[in-house]
mmCIF file with all atom_site columns, C-alpha atoms in Angstrom:
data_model
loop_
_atom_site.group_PDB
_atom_site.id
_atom_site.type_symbol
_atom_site.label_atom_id
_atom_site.label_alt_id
_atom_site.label_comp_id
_atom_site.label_asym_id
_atom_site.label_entity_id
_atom_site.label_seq_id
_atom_site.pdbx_PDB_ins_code
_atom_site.Cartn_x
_atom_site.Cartn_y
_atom_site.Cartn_z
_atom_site.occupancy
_atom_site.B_iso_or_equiv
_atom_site.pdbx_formal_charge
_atom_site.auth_seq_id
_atom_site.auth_comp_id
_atom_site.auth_asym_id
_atom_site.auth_atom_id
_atom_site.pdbx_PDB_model_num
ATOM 1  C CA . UNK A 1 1  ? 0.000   0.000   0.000  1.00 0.00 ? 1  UNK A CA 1
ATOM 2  C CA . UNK A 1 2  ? 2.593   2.735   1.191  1.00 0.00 ? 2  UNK A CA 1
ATOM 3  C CA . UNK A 1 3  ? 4.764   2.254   -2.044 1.00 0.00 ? 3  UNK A CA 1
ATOM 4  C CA . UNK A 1 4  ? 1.775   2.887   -4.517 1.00 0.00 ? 4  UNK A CA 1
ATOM 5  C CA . UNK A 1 5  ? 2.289   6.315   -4.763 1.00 0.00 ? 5  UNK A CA 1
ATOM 6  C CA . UNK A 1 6  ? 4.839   8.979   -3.742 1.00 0.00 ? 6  UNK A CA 1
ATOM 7  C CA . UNK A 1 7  ? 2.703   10.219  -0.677 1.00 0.00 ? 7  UNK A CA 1
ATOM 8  C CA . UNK A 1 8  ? 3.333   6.698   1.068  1.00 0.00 ? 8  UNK A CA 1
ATOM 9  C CA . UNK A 1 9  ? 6.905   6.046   -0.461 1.00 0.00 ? 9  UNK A CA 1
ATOM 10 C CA . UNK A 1 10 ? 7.183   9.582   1.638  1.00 0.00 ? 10 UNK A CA 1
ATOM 11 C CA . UNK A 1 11 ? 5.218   8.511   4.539  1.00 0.00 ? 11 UNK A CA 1
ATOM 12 C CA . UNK A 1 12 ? 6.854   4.686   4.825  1.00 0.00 ? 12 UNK A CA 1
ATOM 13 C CA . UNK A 1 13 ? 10.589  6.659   4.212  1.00 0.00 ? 13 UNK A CA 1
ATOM 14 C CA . UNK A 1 14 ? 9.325   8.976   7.603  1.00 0.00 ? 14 UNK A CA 1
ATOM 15 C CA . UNK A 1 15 ? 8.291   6.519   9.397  1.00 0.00 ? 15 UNK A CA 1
ATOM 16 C CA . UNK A 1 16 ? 11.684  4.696   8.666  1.00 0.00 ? 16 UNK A CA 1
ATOM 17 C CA . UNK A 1 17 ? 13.804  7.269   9.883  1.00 0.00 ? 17 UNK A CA 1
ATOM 18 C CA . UNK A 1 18 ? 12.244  7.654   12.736 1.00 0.00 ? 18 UNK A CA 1
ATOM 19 C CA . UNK A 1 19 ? 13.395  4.331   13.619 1.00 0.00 ? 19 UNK A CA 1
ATOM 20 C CA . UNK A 1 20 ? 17.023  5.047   13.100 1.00 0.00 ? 20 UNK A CA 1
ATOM 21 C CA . UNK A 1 21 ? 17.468  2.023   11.480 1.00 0.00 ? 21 UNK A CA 1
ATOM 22 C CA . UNK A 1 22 ? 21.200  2.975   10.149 1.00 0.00 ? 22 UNK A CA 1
ATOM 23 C CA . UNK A 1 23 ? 22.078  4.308   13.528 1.00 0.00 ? 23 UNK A CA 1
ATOM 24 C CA . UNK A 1 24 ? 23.468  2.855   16.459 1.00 0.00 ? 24 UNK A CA 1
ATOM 25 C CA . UNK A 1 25 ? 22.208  4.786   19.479 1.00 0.00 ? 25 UNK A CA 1
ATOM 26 C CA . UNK A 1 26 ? 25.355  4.008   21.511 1.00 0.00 ? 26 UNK A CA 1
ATOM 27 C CA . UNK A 1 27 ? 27.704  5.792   19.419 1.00 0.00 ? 27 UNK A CA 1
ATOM 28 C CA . UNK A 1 28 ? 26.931  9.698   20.180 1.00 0.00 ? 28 UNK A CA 1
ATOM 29 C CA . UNK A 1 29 ? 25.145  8.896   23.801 1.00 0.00 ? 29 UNK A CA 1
ATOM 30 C CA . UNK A 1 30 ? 26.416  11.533  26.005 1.00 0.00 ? 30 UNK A CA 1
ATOM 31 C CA . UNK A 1 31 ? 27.694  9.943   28.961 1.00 0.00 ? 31 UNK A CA 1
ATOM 32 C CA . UNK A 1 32 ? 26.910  8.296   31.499 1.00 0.00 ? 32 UNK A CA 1
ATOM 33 C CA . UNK A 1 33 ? 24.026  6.826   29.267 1.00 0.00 ? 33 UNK A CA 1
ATOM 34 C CA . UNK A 1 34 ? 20.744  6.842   29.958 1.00 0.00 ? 34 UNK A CA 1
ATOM 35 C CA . UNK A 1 35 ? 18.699  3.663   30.228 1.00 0.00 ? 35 UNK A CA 1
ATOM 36 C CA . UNK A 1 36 ? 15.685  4.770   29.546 1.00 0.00 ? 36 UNK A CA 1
ATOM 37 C CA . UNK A 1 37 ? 16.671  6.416   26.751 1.00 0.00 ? 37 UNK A CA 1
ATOM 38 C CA . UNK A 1 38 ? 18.568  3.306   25.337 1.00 0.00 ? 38 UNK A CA 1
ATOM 39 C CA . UNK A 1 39 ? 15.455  1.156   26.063 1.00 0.00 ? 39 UNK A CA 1
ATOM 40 C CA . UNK A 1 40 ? 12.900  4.066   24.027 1.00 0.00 ? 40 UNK A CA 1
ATOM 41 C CA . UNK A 1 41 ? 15.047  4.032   20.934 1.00 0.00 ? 41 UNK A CA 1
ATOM 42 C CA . UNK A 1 42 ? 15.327  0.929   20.922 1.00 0.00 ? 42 UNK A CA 1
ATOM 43 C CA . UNK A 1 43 ? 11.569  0.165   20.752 1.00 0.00 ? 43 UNK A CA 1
ATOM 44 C CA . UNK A 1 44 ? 11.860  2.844   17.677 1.00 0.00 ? 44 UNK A CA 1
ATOM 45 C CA . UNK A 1 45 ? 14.196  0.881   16.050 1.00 0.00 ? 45 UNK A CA 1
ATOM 46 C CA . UNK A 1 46 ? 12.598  -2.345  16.868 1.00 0.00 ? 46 UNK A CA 1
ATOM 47 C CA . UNK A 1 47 ? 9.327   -1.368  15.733 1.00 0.00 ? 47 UNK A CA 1
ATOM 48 C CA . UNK A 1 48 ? 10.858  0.259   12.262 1.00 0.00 ? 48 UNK A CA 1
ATOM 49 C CA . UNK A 1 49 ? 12.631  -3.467  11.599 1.00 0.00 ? 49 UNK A CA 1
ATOM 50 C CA . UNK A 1 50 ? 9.514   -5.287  12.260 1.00 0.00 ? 50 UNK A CA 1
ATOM 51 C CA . UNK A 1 51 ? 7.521   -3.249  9.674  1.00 0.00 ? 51 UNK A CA 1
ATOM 52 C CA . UNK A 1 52 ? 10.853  -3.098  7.378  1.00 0.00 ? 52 UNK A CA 1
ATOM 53 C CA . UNK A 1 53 ? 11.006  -7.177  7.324  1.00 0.00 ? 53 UNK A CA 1
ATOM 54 C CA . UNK A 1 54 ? 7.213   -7.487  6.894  1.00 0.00 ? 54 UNK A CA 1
ATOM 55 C CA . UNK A 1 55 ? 7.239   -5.387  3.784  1.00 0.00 ? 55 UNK A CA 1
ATOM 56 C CA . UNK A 1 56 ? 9.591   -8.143  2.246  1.00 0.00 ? 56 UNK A CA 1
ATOM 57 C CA . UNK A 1 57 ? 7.906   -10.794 2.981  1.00 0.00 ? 57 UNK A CA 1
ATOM 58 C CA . UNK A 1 58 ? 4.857   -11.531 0.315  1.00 0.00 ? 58 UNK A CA 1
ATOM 59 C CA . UNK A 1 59 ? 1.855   -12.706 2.158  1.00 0.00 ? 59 UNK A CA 1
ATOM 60 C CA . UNK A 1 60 ? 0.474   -15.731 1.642  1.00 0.00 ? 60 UNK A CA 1
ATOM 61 C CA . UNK A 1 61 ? -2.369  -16.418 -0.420 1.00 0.00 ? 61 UNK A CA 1
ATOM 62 C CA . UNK A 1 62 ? -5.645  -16.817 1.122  1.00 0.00 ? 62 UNK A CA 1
ATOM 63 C CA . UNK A 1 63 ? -7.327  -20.199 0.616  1.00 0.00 ? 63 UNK A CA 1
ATOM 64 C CA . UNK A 1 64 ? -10.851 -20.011 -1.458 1.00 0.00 ? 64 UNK A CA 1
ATOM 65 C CA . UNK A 1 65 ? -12.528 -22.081 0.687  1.00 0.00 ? 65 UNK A CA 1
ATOM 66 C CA . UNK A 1 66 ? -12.210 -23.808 3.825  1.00 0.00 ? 66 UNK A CA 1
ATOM 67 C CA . UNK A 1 67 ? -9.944  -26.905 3.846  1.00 0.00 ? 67 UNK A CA 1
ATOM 68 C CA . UNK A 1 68 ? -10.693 -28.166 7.543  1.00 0.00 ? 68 UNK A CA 1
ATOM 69 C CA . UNK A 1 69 ? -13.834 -29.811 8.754  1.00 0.00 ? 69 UNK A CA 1
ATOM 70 C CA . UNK A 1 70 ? -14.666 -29.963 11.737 1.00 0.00 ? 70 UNK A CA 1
ATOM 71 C CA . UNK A 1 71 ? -16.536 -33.080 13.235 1.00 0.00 ? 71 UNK A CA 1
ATOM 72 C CA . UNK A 1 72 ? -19.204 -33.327 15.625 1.00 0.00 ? 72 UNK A CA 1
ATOM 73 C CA . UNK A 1 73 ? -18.932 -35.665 18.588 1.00 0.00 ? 73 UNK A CA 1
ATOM 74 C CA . UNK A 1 74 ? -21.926 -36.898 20.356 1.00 0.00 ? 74 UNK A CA 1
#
């Protein structure tokens, strides 16, 4: 959906960066660090890789009809 026009190739790119994907949040952390800071940008990050890996993944296809039955037991 987002990269089906330039508005959500904008909007998916945004929401990308805010999860500092490229970054390590380690490097520049003024001292002494911060864990709740850490522990924040790290949810970012995570949550930025988690939609990341789900837009390469294709979905799989949905069956056309249901292919369990379910018995009834008296």
């Amino acid at each position: 959906v987002f990269l089906e026009t330039e508005q959500g190739r904008r909007v998916l790119r945004q929401v990308l960066g805010w999860g500092h994907l490229l970054k390590s949040h380690l490097v520049r952390m003024p001292r002494p660090i911060d864990p709740y800071t850490i522990l924040s940008l790290e949810g970012e990050r995570n949550l930025a890789l988690h939609i990341f890996s789900v837009m390469l993944v294709e979905p799989p296809k949905q069956p056309d009809k249901q292919t369990t039955t379910v018995s009834k037991e008296e």
